[in-house]
mmCIF file of N, CA and C in Angstrom:
data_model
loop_
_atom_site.group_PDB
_atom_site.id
_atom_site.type_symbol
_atom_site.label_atom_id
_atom_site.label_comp_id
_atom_site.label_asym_id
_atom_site.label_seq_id
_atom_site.Cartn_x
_atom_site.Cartn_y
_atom_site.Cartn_z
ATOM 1 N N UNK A 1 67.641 -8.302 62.817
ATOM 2 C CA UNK A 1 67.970 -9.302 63.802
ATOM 3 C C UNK A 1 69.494 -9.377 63.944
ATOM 4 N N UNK A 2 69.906 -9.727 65.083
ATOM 5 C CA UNK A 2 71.746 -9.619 65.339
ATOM 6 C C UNK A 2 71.898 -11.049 65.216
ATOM 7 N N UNK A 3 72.910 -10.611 64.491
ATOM 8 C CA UNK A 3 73.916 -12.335 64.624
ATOM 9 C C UNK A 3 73.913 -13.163 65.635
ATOM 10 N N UNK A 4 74.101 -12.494 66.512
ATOM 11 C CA UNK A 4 74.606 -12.967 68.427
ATOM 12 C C UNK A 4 73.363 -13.759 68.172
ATOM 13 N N UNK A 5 71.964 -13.116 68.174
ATOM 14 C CA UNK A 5 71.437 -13.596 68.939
ATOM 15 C C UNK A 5 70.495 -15.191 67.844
ATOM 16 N N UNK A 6 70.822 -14.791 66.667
ATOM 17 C CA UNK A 6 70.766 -15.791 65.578
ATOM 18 C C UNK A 6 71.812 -17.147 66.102
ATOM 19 N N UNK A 7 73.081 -16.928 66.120
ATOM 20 C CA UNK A 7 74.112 -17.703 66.743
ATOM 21 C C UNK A 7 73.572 -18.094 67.800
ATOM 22 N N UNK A 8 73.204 -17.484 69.063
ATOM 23 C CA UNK A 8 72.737 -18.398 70.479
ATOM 24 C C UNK A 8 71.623 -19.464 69.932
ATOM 25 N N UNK A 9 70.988 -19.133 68.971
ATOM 26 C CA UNK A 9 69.393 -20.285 68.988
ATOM 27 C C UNK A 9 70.406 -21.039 68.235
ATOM 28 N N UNK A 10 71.237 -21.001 66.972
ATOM 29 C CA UNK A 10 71.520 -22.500 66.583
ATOM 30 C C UNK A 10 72.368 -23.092 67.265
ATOM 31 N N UNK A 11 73.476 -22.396 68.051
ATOM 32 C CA UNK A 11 74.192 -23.350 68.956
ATOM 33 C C UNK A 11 73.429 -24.063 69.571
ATOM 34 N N UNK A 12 72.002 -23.535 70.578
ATOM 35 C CA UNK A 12 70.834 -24.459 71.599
ATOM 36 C C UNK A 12 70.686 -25.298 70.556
ATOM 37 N N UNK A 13 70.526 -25.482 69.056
ATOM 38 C CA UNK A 13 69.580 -26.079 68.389
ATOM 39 C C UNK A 13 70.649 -27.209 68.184
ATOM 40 N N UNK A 14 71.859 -27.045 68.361
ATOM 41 C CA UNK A 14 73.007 -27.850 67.818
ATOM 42 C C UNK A 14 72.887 -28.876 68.715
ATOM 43 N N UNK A 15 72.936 -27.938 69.882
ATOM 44 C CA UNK A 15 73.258 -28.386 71.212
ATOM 45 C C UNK A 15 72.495 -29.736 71.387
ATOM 46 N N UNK A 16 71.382 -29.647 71.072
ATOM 47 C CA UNK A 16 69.911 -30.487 71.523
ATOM 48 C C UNK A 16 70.030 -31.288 70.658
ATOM 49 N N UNK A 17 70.758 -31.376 69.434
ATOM 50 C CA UNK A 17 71.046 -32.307 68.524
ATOM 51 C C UNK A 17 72.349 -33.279 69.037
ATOM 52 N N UNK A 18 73.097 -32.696 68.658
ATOM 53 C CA UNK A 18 74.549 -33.901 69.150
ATOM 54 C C UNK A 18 75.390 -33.460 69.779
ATOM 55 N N UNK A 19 75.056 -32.198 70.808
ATOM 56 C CA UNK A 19 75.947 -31.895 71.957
ATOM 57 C C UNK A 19 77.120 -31.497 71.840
ATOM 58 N N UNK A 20 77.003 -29.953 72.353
ATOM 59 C CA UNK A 20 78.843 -29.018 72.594
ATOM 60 C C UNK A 20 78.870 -28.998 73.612
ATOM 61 N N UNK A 21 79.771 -29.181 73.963
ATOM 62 C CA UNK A 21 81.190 -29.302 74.595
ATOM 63 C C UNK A 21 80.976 -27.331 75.613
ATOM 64 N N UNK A 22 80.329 -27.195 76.841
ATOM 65 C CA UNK A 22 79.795 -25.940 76.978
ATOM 66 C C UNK A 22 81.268 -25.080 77.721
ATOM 67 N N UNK A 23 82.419 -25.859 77.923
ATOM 68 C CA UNK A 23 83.417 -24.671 77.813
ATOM 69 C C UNK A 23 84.099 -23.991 76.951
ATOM 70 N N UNK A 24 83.411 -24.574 75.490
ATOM 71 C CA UNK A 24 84.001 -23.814 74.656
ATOM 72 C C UNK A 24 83.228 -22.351 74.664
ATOM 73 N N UNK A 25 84.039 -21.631 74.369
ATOM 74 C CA UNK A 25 83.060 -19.966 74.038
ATOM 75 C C UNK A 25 82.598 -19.762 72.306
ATOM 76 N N UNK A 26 81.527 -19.346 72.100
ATOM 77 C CA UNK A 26 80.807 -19.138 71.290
ATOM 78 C C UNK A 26 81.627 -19.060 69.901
ATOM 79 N N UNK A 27 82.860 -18.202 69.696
ATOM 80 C CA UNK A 27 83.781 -18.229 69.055
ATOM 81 C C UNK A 27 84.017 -19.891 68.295
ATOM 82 N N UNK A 28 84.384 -20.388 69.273
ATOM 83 C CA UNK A 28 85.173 -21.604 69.312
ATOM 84 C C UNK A 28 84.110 -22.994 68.485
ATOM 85 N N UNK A 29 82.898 -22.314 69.006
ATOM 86 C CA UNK A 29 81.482 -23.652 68.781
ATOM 87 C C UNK A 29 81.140 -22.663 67.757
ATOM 88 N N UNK A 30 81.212 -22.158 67.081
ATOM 89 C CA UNK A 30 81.172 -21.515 65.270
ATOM 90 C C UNK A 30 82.028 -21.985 64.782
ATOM 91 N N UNK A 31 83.293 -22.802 64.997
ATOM 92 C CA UNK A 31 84.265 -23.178 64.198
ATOM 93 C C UNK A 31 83.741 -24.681 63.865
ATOM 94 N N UNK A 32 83.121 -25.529 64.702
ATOM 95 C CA UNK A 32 82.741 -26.740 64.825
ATOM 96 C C UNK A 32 81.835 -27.236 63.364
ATOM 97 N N UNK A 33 82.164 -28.361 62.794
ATOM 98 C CA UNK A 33 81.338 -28.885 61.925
ATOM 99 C C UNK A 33 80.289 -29.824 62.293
ATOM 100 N N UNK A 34 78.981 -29.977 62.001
ATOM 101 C CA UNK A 34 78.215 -30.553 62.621
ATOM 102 C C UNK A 34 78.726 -32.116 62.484
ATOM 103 N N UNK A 35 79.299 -32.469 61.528
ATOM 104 C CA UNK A 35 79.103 -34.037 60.905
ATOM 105 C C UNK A 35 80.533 -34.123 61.756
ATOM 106 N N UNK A 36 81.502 -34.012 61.300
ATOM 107 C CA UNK A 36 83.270 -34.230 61.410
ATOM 108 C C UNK A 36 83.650 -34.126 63.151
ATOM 109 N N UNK A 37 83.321 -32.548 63.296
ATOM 110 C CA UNK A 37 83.677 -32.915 64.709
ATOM 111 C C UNK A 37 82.810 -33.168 66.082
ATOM 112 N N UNK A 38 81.326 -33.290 65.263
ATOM 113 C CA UNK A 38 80.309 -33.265 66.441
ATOM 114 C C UNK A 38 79.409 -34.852 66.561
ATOM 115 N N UNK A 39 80.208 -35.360 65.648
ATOM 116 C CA UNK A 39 79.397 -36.570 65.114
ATOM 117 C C UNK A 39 78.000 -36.800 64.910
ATOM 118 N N UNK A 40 77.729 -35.587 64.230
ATOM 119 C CA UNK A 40 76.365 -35.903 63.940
ATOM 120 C C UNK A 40 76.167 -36.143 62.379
ATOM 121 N N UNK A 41 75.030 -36.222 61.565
ATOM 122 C CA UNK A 41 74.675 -36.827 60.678
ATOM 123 C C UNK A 41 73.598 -35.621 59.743
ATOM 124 N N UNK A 42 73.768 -35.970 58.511
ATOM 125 C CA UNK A 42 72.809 -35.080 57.852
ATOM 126 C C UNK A 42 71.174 -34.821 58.532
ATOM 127 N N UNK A 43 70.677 -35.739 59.162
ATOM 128 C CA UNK A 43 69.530 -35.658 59.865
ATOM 129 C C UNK A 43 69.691 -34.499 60.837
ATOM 130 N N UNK A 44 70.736 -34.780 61.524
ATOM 131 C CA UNK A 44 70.929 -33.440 62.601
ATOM 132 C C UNK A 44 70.673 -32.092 61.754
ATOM 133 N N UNK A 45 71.458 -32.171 60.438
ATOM 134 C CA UNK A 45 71.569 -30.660 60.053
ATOM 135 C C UNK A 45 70.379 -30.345 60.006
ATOM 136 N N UNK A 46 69.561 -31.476 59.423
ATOM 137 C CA UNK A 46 67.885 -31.278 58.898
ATOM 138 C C UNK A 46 67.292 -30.269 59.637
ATOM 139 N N UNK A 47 67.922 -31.432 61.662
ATOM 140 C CA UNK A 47 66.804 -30.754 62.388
ATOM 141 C C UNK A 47 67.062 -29.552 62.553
ATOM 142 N N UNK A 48 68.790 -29.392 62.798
ATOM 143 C CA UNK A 48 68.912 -27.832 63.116
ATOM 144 C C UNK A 48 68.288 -26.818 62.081
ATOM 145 N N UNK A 49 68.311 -26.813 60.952
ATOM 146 C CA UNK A 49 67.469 -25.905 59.940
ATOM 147 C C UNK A 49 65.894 -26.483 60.035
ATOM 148 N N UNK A 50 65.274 -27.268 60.134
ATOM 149 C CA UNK A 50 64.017 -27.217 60.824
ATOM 150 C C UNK A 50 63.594 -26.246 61.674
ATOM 151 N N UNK A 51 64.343 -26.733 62.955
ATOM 152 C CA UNK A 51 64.327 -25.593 64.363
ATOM 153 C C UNK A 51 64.556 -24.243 64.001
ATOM 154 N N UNK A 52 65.544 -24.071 62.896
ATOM 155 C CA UNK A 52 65.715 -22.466 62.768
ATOM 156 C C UNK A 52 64.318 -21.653 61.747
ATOM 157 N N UNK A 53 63.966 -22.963 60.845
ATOM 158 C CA UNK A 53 63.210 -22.190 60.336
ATOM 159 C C UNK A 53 62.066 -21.810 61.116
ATOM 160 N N UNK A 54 61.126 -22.683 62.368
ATOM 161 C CA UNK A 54 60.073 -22.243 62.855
ATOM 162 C C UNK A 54 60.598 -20.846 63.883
ATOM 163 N N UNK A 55 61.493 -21.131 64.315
ATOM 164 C CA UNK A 55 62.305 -19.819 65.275
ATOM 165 C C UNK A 55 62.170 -18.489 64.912
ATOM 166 N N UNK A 56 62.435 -18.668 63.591
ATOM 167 C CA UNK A 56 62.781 -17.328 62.718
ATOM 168 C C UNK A 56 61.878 -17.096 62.017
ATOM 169 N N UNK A 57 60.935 -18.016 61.906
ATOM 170 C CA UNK A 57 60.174 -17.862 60.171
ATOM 171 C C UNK A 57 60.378 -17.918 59.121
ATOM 172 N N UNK A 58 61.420 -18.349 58.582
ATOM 173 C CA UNK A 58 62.162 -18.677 57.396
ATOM 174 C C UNK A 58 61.541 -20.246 56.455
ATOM 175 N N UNK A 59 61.909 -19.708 55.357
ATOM 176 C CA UNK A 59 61.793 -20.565 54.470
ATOM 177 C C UNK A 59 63.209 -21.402 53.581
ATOM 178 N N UNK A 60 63.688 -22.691 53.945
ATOM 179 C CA UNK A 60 64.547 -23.152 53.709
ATOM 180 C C UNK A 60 64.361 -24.029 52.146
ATOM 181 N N UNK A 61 64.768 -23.383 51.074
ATOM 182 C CA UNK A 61 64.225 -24.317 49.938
ATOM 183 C C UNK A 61 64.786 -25.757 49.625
ATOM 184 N N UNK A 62 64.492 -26.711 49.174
ATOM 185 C CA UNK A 62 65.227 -28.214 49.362
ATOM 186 C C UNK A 62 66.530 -28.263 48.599
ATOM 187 N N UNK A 63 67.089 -27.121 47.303
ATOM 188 C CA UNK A 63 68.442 -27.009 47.028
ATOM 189 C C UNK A 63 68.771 -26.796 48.198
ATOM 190 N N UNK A 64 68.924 -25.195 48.832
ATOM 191 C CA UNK A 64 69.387 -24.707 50.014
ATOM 192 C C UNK A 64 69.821 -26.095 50.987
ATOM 193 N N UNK A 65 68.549 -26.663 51.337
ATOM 194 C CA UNK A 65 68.971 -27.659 52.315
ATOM 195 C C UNK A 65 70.440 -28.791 52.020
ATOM 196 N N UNK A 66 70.024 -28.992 50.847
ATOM 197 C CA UNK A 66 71.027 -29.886 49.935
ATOM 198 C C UNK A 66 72.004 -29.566 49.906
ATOM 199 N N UNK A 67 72.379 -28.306 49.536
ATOM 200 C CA UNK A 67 73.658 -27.851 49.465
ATOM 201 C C UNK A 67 74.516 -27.638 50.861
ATOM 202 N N UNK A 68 73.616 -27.765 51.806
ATOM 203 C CA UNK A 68 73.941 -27.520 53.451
ATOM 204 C C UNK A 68 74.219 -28.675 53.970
ATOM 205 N N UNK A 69 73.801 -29.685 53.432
ATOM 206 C CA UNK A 69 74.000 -31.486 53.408
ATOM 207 C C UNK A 69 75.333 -31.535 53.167
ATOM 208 N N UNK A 70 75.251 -31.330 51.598
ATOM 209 C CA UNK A 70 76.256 -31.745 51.017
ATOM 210 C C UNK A 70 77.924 -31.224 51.981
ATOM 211 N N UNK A 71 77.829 -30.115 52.347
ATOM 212 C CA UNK A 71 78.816 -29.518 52.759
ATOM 213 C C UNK A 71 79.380 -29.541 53.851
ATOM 214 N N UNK A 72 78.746 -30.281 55.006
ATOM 215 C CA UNK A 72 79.212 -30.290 56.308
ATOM 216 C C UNK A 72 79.447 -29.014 57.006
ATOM 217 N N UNK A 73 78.612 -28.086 56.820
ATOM 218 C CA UNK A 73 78.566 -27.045 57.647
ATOM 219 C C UNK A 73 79.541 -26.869 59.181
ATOM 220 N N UNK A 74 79.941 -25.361 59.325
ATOM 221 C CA UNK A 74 80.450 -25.311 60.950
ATOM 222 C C UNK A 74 79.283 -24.670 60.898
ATOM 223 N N UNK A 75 79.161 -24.517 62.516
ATOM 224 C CA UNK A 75 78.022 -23.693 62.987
ATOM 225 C C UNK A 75 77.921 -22.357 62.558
ATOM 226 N N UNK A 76 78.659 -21.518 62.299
ATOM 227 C CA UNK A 76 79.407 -20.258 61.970
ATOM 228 C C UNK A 76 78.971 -20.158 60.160
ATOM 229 N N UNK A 77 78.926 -21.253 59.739
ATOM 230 C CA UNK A 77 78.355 -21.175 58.141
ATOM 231 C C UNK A 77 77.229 -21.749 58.271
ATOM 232 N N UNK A 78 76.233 -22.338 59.349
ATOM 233 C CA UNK A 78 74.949 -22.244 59.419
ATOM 234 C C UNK A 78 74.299 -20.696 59.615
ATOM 235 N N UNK A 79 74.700 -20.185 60.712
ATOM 236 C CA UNK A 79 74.451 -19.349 60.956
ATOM 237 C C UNK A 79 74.565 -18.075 60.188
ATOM 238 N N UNK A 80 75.883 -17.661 59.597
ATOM 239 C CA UNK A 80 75.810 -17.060 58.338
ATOM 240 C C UNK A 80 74.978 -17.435 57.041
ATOM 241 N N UNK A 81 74.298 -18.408 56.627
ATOM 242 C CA UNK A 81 73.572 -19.003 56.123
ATOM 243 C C UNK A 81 71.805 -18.430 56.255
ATOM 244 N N UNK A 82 71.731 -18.481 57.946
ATOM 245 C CA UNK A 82 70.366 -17.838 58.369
ATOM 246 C C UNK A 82 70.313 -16.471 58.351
ATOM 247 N N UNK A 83 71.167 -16.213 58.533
ATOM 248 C CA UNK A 83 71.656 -14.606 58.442
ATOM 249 C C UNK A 83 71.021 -13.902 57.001
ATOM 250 N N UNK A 84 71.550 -14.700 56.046
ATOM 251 C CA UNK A 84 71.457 -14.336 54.817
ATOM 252 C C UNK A 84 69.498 -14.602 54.690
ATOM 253 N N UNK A 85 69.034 -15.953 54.855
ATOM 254 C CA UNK A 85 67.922 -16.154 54.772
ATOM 255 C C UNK A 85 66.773 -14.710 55.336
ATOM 256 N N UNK A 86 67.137 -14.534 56.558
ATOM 257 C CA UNK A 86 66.247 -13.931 57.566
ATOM 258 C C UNK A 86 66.421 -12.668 56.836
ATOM 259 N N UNK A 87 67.125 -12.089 56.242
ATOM 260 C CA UNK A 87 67.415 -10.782 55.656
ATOM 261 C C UNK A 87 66.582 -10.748 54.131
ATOM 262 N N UNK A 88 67.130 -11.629 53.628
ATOM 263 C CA UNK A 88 65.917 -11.704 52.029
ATOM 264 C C UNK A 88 64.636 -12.357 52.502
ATOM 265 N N UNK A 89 64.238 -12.635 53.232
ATOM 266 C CA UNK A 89 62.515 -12.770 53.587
ATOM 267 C C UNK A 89 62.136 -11.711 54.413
ATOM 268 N N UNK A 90 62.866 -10.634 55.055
ATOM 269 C CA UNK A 90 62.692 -9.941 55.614
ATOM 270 C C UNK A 90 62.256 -8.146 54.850
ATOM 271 N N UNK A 91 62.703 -8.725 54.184
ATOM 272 C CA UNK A 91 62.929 -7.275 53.155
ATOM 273 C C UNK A 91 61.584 -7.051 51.884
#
């Protein structure tokens, strides 16, 4: 699976959560933290890794999630995140 196209579903998934800003370019909305600069809330992250896991088929374990809590993710370390997931369940 390509990054790109891993990256387009969580930006939509972001998107549908607490809303980017759509002149930024893709670049720019990977730099973004969900909590800090998007004002969203650990619930958002929930949903966005929810949404990614039925998308993809992935299995998100409740450390994993936790540690994705804890950290305030940019989109760009979600996504590198699924990246990693989709590859060890894939294999």
């Amino acid at each position: 699976m390509e990054r790109s196209e891993v990256r387009k579903k969580i930006i939509e998934f972001a998107d549908n959560n607490v809303g980017i800003d759509e002149s930024l370019s893709d670049e720019q909305k990977e730099q973004l933290r969900i909590v800090e600069d998007l004002g969203g809330d650990s619930l958002d992250i929930v949903e966005i890794c929810m949404d990614t896991e039925r998308e993809f088929g992935i299995i998100i374990t409740d450390d994993e999630g936790e540690k994705l809590l804890a950290d305030d993710p940019t989109i760009g370390e979600i996504v590198d995140f699924m990246m990693q997931k989709i590859s060890e369940q894939t294999e």
